[in-house]
Coordinates of C-alpha atoms in Angstrom, one line a residue:
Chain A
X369 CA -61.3 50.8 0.1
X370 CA -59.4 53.7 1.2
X371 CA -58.7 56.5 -1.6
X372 CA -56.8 59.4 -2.9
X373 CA -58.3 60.9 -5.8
X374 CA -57.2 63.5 -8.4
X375 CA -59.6 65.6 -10.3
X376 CA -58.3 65.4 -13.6
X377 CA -56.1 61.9 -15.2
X378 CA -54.9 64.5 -18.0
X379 CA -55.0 68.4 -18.5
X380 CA -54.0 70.4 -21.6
X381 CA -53.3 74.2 -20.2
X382 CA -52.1 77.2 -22.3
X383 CA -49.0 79.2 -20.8
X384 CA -49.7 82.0 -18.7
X385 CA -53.7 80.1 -17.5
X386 CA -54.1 79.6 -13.6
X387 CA -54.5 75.9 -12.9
X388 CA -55.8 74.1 -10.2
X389 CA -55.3 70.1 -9.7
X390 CA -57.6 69.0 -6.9
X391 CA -57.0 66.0 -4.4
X392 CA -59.4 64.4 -1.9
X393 CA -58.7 62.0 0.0
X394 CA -61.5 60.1 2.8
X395 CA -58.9 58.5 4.3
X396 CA -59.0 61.5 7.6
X397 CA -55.3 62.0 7.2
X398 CA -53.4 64.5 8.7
X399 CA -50.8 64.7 5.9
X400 CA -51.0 65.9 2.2
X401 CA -48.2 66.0 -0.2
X402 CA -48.0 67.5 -3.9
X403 CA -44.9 65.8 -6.1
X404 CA -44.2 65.9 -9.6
X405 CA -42.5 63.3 -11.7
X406 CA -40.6 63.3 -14.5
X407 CA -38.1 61.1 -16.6
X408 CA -34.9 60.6 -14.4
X409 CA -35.2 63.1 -11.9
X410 CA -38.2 61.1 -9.5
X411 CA -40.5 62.4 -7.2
X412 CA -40.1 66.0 -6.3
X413 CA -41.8 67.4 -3.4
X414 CA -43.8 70.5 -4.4
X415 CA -45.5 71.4 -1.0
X416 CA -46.8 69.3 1.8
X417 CA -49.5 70.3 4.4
X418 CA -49.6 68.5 8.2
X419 CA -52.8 70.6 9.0
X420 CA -55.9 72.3 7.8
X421 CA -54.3 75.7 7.0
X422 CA -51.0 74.3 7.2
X423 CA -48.5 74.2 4.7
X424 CA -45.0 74.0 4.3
X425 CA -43.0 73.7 1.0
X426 CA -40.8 71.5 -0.2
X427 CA -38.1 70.8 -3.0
X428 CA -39.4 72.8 -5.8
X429 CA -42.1 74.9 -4.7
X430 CA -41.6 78.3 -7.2
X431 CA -44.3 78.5 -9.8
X432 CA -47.0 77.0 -7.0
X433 CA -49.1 77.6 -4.4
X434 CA -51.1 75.4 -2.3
X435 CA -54.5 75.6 -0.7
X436 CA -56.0 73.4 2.2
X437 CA -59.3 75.2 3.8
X438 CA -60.6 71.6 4.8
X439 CA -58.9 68.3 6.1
X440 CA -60.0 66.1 3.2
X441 CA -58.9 68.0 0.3
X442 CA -55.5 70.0 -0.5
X443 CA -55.1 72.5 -3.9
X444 CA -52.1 73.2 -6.2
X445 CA -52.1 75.8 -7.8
X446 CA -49.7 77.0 -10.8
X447 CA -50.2 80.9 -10.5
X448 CA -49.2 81.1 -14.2
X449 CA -48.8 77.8 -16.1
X450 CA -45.4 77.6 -18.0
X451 CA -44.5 75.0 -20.7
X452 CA -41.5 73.7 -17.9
X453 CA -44.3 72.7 -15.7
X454 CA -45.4 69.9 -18.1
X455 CA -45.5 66.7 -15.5
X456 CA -47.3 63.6 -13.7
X457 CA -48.7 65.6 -10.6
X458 CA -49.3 63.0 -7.9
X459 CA -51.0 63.9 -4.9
X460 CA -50.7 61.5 -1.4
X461 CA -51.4 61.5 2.0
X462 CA -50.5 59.9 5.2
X463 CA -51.1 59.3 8.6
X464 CA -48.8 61.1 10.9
X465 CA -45.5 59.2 10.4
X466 CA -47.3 57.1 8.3
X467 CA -46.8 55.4 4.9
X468 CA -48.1 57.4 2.1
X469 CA -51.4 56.7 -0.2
X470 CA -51.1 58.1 -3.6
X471 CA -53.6 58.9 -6.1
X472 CA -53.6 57.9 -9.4
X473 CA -51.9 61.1 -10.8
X474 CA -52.2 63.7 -13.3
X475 CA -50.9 64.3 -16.4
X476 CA -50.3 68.2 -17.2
X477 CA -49.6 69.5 -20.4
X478 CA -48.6 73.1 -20.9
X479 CA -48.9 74.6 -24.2
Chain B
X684 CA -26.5 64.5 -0.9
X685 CA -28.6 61.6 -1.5
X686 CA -30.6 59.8 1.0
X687 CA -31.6 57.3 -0.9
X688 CA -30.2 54.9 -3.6
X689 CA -31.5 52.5 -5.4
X690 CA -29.7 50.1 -8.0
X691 CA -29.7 48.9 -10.7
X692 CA -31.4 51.6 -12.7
X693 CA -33.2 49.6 -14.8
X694 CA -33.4 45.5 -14.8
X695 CA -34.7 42.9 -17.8
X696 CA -35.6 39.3 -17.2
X697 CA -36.3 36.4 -18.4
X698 CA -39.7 35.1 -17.0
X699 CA -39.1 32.9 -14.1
X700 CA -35.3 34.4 -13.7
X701 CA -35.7 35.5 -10.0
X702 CA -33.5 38.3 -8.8
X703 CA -33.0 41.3 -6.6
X704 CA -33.2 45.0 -6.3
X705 CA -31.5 47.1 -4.1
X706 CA -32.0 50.2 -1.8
X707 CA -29.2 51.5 0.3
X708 CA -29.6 55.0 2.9
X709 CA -27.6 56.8 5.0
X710 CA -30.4 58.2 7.1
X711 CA -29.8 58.0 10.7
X712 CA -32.3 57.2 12.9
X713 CA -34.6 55.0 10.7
X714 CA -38.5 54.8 11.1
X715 CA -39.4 53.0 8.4
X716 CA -38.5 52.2 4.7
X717 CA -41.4 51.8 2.1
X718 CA -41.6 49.4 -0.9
X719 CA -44.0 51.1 -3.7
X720 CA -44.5 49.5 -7.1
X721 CA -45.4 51.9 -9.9
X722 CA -46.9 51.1 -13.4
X723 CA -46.4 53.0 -16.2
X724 CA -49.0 56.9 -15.9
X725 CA -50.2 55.5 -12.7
X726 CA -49.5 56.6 -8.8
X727 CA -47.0 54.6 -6.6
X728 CA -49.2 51.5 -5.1
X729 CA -47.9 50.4 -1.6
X730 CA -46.5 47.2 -1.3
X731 CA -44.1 46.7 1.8
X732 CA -43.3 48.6 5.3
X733 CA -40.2 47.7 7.1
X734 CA -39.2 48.5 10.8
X735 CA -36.7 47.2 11.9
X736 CA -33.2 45.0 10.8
X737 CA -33.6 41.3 10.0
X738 CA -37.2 42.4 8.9
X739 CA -38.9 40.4 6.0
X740 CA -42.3 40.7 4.5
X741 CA -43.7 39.0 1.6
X742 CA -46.3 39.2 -0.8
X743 CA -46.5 36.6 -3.7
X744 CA -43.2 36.6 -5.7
X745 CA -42.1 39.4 -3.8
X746 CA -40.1 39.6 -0.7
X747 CA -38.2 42.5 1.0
X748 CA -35.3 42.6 3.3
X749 CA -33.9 45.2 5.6
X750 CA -30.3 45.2 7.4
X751 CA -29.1 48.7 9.0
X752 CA -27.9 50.3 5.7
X753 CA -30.0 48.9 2.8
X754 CA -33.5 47.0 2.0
X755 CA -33.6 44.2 -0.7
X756 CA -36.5 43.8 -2.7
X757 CA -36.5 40.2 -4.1
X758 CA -38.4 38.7 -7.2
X759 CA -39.1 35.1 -7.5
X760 CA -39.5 33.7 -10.9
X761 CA -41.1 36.9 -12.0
X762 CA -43.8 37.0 -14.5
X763 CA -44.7 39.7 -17.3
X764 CA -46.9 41.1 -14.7
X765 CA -44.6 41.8 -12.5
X766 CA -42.9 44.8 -15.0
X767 CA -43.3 48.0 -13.5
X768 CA -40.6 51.0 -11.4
X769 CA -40.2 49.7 -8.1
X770 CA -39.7 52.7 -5.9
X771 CA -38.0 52.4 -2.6
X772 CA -38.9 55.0 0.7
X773 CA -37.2 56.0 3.8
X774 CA -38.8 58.0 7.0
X775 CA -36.3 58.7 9.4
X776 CA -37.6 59.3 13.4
X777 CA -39.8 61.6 13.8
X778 CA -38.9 65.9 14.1
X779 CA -41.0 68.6 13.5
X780 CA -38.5 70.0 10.2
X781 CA -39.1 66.4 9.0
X782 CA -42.7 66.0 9.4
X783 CA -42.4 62.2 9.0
X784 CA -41.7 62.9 5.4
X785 CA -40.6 59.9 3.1
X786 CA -37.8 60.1 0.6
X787 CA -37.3 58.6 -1.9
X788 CA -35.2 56.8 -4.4
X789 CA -34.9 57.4 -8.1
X790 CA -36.4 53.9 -8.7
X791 CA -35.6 50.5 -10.7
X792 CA -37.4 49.8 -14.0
X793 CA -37.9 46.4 -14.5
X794 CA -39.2 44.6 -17.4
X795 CA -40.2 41.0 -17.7
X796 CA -40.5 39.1 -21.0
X797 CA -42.0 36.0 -21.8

């Protein structure tokens, strides 16, 4: 069964820590996306990556980074946590011009 | 300016009171809209791909529905299981700005009592 899987189901950070949610995926997809969700506003694209190295950014990238040094697994990084970063981090990836897989998610809480 | 629009925002039934969700978009050039079902602190699980107008696909009590400007997700005689956000997807033809990138809707919430 194909897979996208997220390190953590739920984090409790302190404002101002570096964080890093991982997500591997063994599916050999090109693609790799970072949203967040929250109540009434949906899925947000954070940063997307087409290719090892690659990145672009999307919606709402200030406040992250992103790291993708192999194929199979692609970093977020929150350089300095804030309490307005509390979220569901979801992590998916795709063929090219593919339907997405997602992983099961994250839940981030910033104190 | 939205893409993507999906209505009604949230939806309660009765068990066995079939019904239908909508998802309209303005993209031009459509590749492909996604069905995703979501449950409650979980990720988006796929459920549908649709290519092309006067395309159905089906899965249990579920069927979708695309025509050239919207996708219609339909539930018959729903069950409790069947409560969850139904999120709706659309991946317009392929560019390099685009990326293949889905968007997507805000979702419907529906609940379905016994």
């Amino acid at each position: 069964d194909v897979k996208v899987t997220q390190s953590s189901r739920y984090l409790v950070k302190r404002t101002g820590e570096k964080v890093f949610l991982e997500c591997v995926q063994d599916m050999d997809h090109e693609n790799m996306f970072w949203y967040r969700q929250d109540p009434g506003l949906g899925l947000r694209l954070i940063y997307f990556s087409y290719d090892v190295k690659m990145k672009e950014k999307g919606d709402i990238p200030e406040g992250y980074s992103v790291s993708r040094e192999k194929k199979e697994r692609f970093s977020l990084i929150l350089e300095s946590a804030s309490t307005n970063q509390t979220s569901m981090y979801l992590c998916a990836s795709s063929l090219v011009g593919g339907g997405y897989t997602f992983g099961s998610g994250t839940r981030l809480t910033v104190v | 300016e939205d893409q993507v629009t999906q209505s009604p925002e949230a939806l309660r039934l009765q068990e066995g009171e079939s019904s239908s969700l909508n998802c309209s978009y303005t993209v031009s050039g459509l590749r492909g809209l996604f069905w995703y079902r979501q449950d409650p602190g979980k990720g988006p699980e796929f459920l549908f791909t649709l290519y092309s107008a006067g395309e159905e696909k089906e899965k249990e009590r579920l069927k979708a529905t695309l025509t050239k400007k919207e996708s219609f997700l339909h539930i018959t005689a729903p069950k409790p299981e069947d409560s969850a956000t139904y999120l709706c997807a659309v991946q317009e033809g392929w560019t390099t700005d685009s990326w293949g990138k889905l968007q997507f809707g805000a979702g419907t919430q529906v609940v379905v009592t016994p």
